[in-house]
């Protein structure tokens, strides 16, 4: 018999153990990535959600979920998954979103002045995410892969990881703030009655970006980085 979901478990741990839970948390607005340290009970209380109803939804998601796959088996495999899936998605999607945000703003800003702010947020977010992913792939991930292979790190490499993990988590929080502002400015990605297909596409793709980023950040903050910290502690 499957054990009941423990309400005192952190959101990030729950999603790490079963990625299908992410869909439930997304649907009810619980932050499992940057807010992944918060317990399910506390998160539901603060969001004024019925915890028993949420646990029922999580049970249903668990019954329907599949094995998360090989991306969880090692730090190196997870890094490869993050780069091939989330980073590649950003490389393809961010330039298109920048162009689309400008196009929609030019056509519709007179009736929807918030589009100028949405475009600004998109441009700032895109630039920050490019810098973030470049730093990870160029400087941080190679050292983590070396650590995962069992090699001893130099003092410089240990210092790099110690500093980089804190900086990357800070970057994740800044990314979350941009996404929250975009969601607020667009009234939760609500499509106006006078929206053209491009306007509708922009909102749909921004919502998809938010959902993908939540899972992306979760895999780093709540899965990869704790494993790195544990491995570093073991080398002391």
Coordinates of C-alpha atoms in Angstrom, one line a residue:
X1 CA 0.0 0.0 0.0
X2 CA 1.3 3.4 -0.9
X3 CA 2.2 5.6 2.1
X4 CA 0.1 8.8 2.5
X5 CA 1.9 12.0 1.4
X6 CA 3.6 13.5 4.4
X7 CA 2.4 17.2 4.7
X8 CA 5.6 18.1 6.6
X9 CA 7.8 17.3 3.6
X10 CA 9.3 20.2 1.7
X11 CA 7.7 21.0 -1.7
X12 CA 11.1 20.6 -3.5
X13 CA 11.7 17.2 -2.0
X14 CA 8.2 16.0 -3.0
X15 CA 8.8 17.1 -6.6
X16 CA 12.3 15.6 -6.6
X17 CA 10.8 12.3 -5.6
X18 CA 7.9 12.5 -8.1
X19 CA 8.1 15.2 -10.9
X20 CA 4.4 14.7 -11.6
X21 CA 3.7 16.7 -8.4
X22 CA 5.0 19.8 -10.2
X23 CA 1.8 19.9 -12.3
X24 CA -0.4 20.0 -9.2
X25 CA 1.7 22.7 -7.5
X26 CA 1.7 24.8 -10.7
X27 CA -2.1 24.5 -11.0
X28 CA -2.7 25.8 -7.4
X29 CA 0.1 28.4 -7.4
X30 CA 2.6 26.7 -4.9
X31 CA 6.2 27.6 -5.5
X32 CA 8.2 24.4 -5.5
X33 CA 11.4 25.8 -7.1
X34 CA 12.7 28.9 -5.3
X35 CA 10.3 28.2 -2.5
X36 CA 11.1 24.5 -2.4
X37 CA 12.2 24.5 1.2
X38 CA 8.7 25.2 2.5
X39 CA 6.7 22.3 3.7
X40 CA 3.5 21.3 2.0
X41 CA 1.5 22.1 5.2
X42 CA 3.0 25.6 5.6
X43 CA 2.6 26.4 1.9
X44 CA -1.1 25.3 1.9
X45 CA -1.7 27.3 5.1
X46 CA -0.1 30.5 3.7
X47 CA -2.0 30.1 0.4
X48 CA -5.3 29.3 2.2
X49 CA -5.6 26.0 0.4
X50 CA -7.3 22.8 1.7
X51 CA -4.4 20.6 2.4
X52 CA -6.5 17.4 2.3
X53 CA -7.7 18.3 -1.2
X54 CA -4.2 19.0 -2.4
X55 CA -3.0 15.7 -1.0
X56 CA -5.7 13.9 -2.9
X57 CA -4.6 15.6 -6.1
X58 CA -1.0 14.6 -5.4
X59 CA -2.1 11.0 -4.8
X60 CA -3.9 11.0 -8.1
X61 CA -0.8 12.4 -9.9
X62 CA 1.4 9.8 -8.2
X63 CA -0.9 7.0 -9.4
X64 CA -0.7 8.3 -13.0
X65 CA 3.0 9.2 -13.0
X66 CA 5.8 7.4 -14.7
X67 CA 9.4 6.8 -13.6
X68 CA 11.3 10.1 -13.9
X69 CA 14.0 8.4 -16.1
X70 CA 17.8 8.4 -16.2
X71 CA 18.1 12.2 -15.7
X72 CA 17.9 11.6 -11.9
X73 CA 20.6 8.9 -11.7
X74 CA 23.7 11.0 -11.4
X75 CA 24.8 14.7 -11.4
X76 CA 26.4 14.3 -14.8
X77 CA 23.2 12.8 -16.3
X78 CA 21.1 15.5 -14.7
X79 CA 23.4 18.2 -16.1
X80 CA 23.1 16.7 -19.6
X81 CA 19.3 16.6 -19.3
X82 CA 19.2 20.2 -18.1
X83 CA 21.4 21.4 -21.0
X84 CA 19.7 19.3 -23.7
X85 CA 16.2 20.1 -22.5
X86 CA 15.9 23.4 -20.7
X87 CA 19.0 25.3 -21.9
X88 CA 18.3 24.3 -25.5
X89 CA 14.7 25.3 -25.2
X90 CA 15.8 28.8 -24.0
X91 CA 18.3 29.2 -26.8
X92 CA 15.5 28.6 -29.3
X93 CA 12.7 30.3 -27.5
X94 CA 14.2 33.5 -26.0
X95 CA 15.1 35.3 -29.4
X96 CA 11.6 34.4 -30.7
X97 CA 9.9 35.8 -27.6
X98 CA 11.9 39.0 -27.8
X99 CA 10.8 39.6 -31.4
X100 CA 7.2 38.6 -30.6
X101 CA 7.0 40.9 -27.6
X102 CA 8.2 43.9 -29.7
X103 CA 5.8 43.1 -32.5
X104 CA 2.8 42.8 -30.2
X105 CA 3.7 46.0 -28.4
X106 CA 4.0 48.0 -31.6
X107 CA 0.5 46.9 -32.8
X108 CA -1.4 46.8 -29.5
X109 CA 0.3 49.2 -27.0
X110 CA -2.2 52.0 -27.5
X111 CA -5.1 49.8 -26.2
X112 CA -2.9 47.8 -23.9
X113 CA -0.1 50.0 -22.5
X114 CA 1.1 47.2 -20.2
X115 CA 2.7 45.6 -23.2
X116 CA 5.6 48.0 -23.0
X117 CA 6.3 46.8 -19.5
X118 CA 5.9 43.2 -20.6
X119 CA 8.4 43.7 -23.4
X120 CA 10.9 45.3 -21.0
X121 CA 10.6 42.4 -18.6
X122 CA 11.0 39.9 -21.5
X123 CA 14.2 41.6 -22.7
X124 CA 15.7 41.8 -19.2
X125 CA 14.8 38.2 -18.5
X126 CA 16.2 37.0 -21.7
X127 CA 19.5 38.7 -21.2
X128 CA 19.9 37.5 -17.6
X129 CA 19.0 33.9 -18.6
X130 CA 21.5 33.9 -21.4
X131 CA 24.3 35.0 -19.0
X132 CA 23.1 32.5 -16.4
X133 CA 23.1 29.5 -18.7
X134 CA 26.4 30.5 -20.3
X135 CA 28.1 30.7 -16.9
X136 CA 26.7 27.3 -15.9
X137 CA 27.8 25.5 -19.0
X138 CA 31.2 27.2 -19.3
X139 CA 32.3 27.5 -15.6
X140 CA 30.2 25.5 -13.2
X141 CA 28.9 22.3 -14.8
X142 CA 32.4 21.1 -15.9
X143 CA 33.6 21.3 -12.3
X144 CA 30.4 19.5 -11.1
X145 CA 31.0 16.7 -13.6
X146 CA 34.6 16.4 -12.4
X147 CA 33.3 16.1 -8.9
X148 CA 30.7 13.5 -10.0
X149 CA 33.5 11.4 -11.6
X150 CA 35.2 11.0 -8.2
X151 CA 38.1 13.3 -8.9
X152 CA 39.4 15.6 -6.1
X153 CA 38.9 19.2 -6.7
X154 CA 41.5 21.9 -6.4
X155 CA 41.0 24.6 -3.8
X156 CA 40.2 27.0 -6.6
X157 CA 37.5 24.7 -8.0
X158 CA 35.9 24.2 -4.5
X159 CA 35.9 28.0 -4.0
X160 CA 34.3 28.4 -7.4
X161 CA 31.5 26.0 -6.6
X162 CA 30.9 27.4 -3.2
X163 CA 30.5 30.9 -4.6
X164 CA 28.7 29.8 -7.8
X165 CA 25.9 27.9 -6.1
X166 CA 24.9 30.9 -4.0
X167 CA 25.1 33.2 -7.1
X168 CA 23.0 30.8 -9.2
X169 CA 20.3 30.5 -6.7
X170 CA 20.2 34.3 -6.4
X171 CA 19.9 34.4 -10.2
X172 CA 17.0 31.9 -10.0
X173 CA 15.2 34.2 -7.5
X174 CA 15.6 37.2 -9.9
X175 CA 14.3 35.1 -12.8
X176 CA 11.2 34.2 -10.7
X177 CA 10.6 37.9 -10.0
X178 CA 10.6 38.7 -13.7
X179 CA 8.2 35.9 -14.4
X180 CA 5.9 36.9 -11.6
X181 CA 5.8 40.5 -12.9
X182 CA 5.0 39.3 -16.4
X183 CA 2.2 37.1 -15.1
X184 CA 0.8 40.1 -13.1
X185 CA 1.1 42.5 -16.0
X186 CA -0.8 40.1 -18.3
X187 CA -3.4 39.3 -15.7
X188 CA -2.4 35.7 -15.5
X189 CA -1.8 35.4 -19.2
X190 CA -5.4 36.2 -19.9
X191 CA -6.0 36.8 -23.6
X192 CA -7.9 40.1 -24.3
X193 CA -11.0 40.0 -26.6
X194 CA -9.2 42.2 -29.2
X195 CA -6.0 40.0 -29.2
X196 CA -4.6 39.0 -32.6
X197 CA -3.1 35.5 -33.1
X198 CA 0.4 36.9 -32.4
X199 CA -0.8 38.5 -29.1
X200 CA -2.4 35.2 -28.1
X201 CA 0.7 33.3 -29.1
X202 CA 2.9 35.6 -27.0
X203 CA 0.9 35.0 -23.8
X204 CA 0.7 31.2 -24.4
X205 CA 4.5 31.0 -24.9
X206 CA 5.2 33.2 -21.9
X207 CA 3.1 30.9 -19.7
X208 CA 5.0 27.9 -21.1
X209 CA 8.3 29.6 -20.4
X210 CA 7.2 30.1 -16.8
X211 CA 6.2 26.5 -16.4
X212 CA 9.4 25.2 -18.0
X213 CA 11.6 27.6 -15.8
X214 CA 9.9 26.4 -12.6
X215 CA 10.9 22.8 -13.4
X216 CA 14.3 23.9 -14.6
X217 CA 15.0 25.8 -11.4
X218 CA 13.6 22.9 -9.3
X219 CA 16.0 20.4 -10.9
X220 CA 19.0 22.7 -10.0
X221 CA 18.0 24.2 -6.6
X222 CA 16.4 21.0 -5.1
X223 CA 18.2 18.2 -6.9
X224 CA 21.5 19.1 -8.4
X225 CA 22.9 21.7 -6.0
X226 CA 22.1 19.7 -2.8
X227 CA 24.0 16.7 -4.3
X228 CA 26.9 19.0 -5.1
X229 CA 27.0 20.3 -1.5
X230 CA 26.8 16.7 -0.1
X231 CA 29.7 15.6 -2.4
X232 CA 31.8 18.6 -1.4
X233 CA 31.2 17.9 2.3
X234 CA 32.4 14.3 1.7
X235 CA 35.7 15.5 0.2
X236 CA 36.6 17.6 3.2

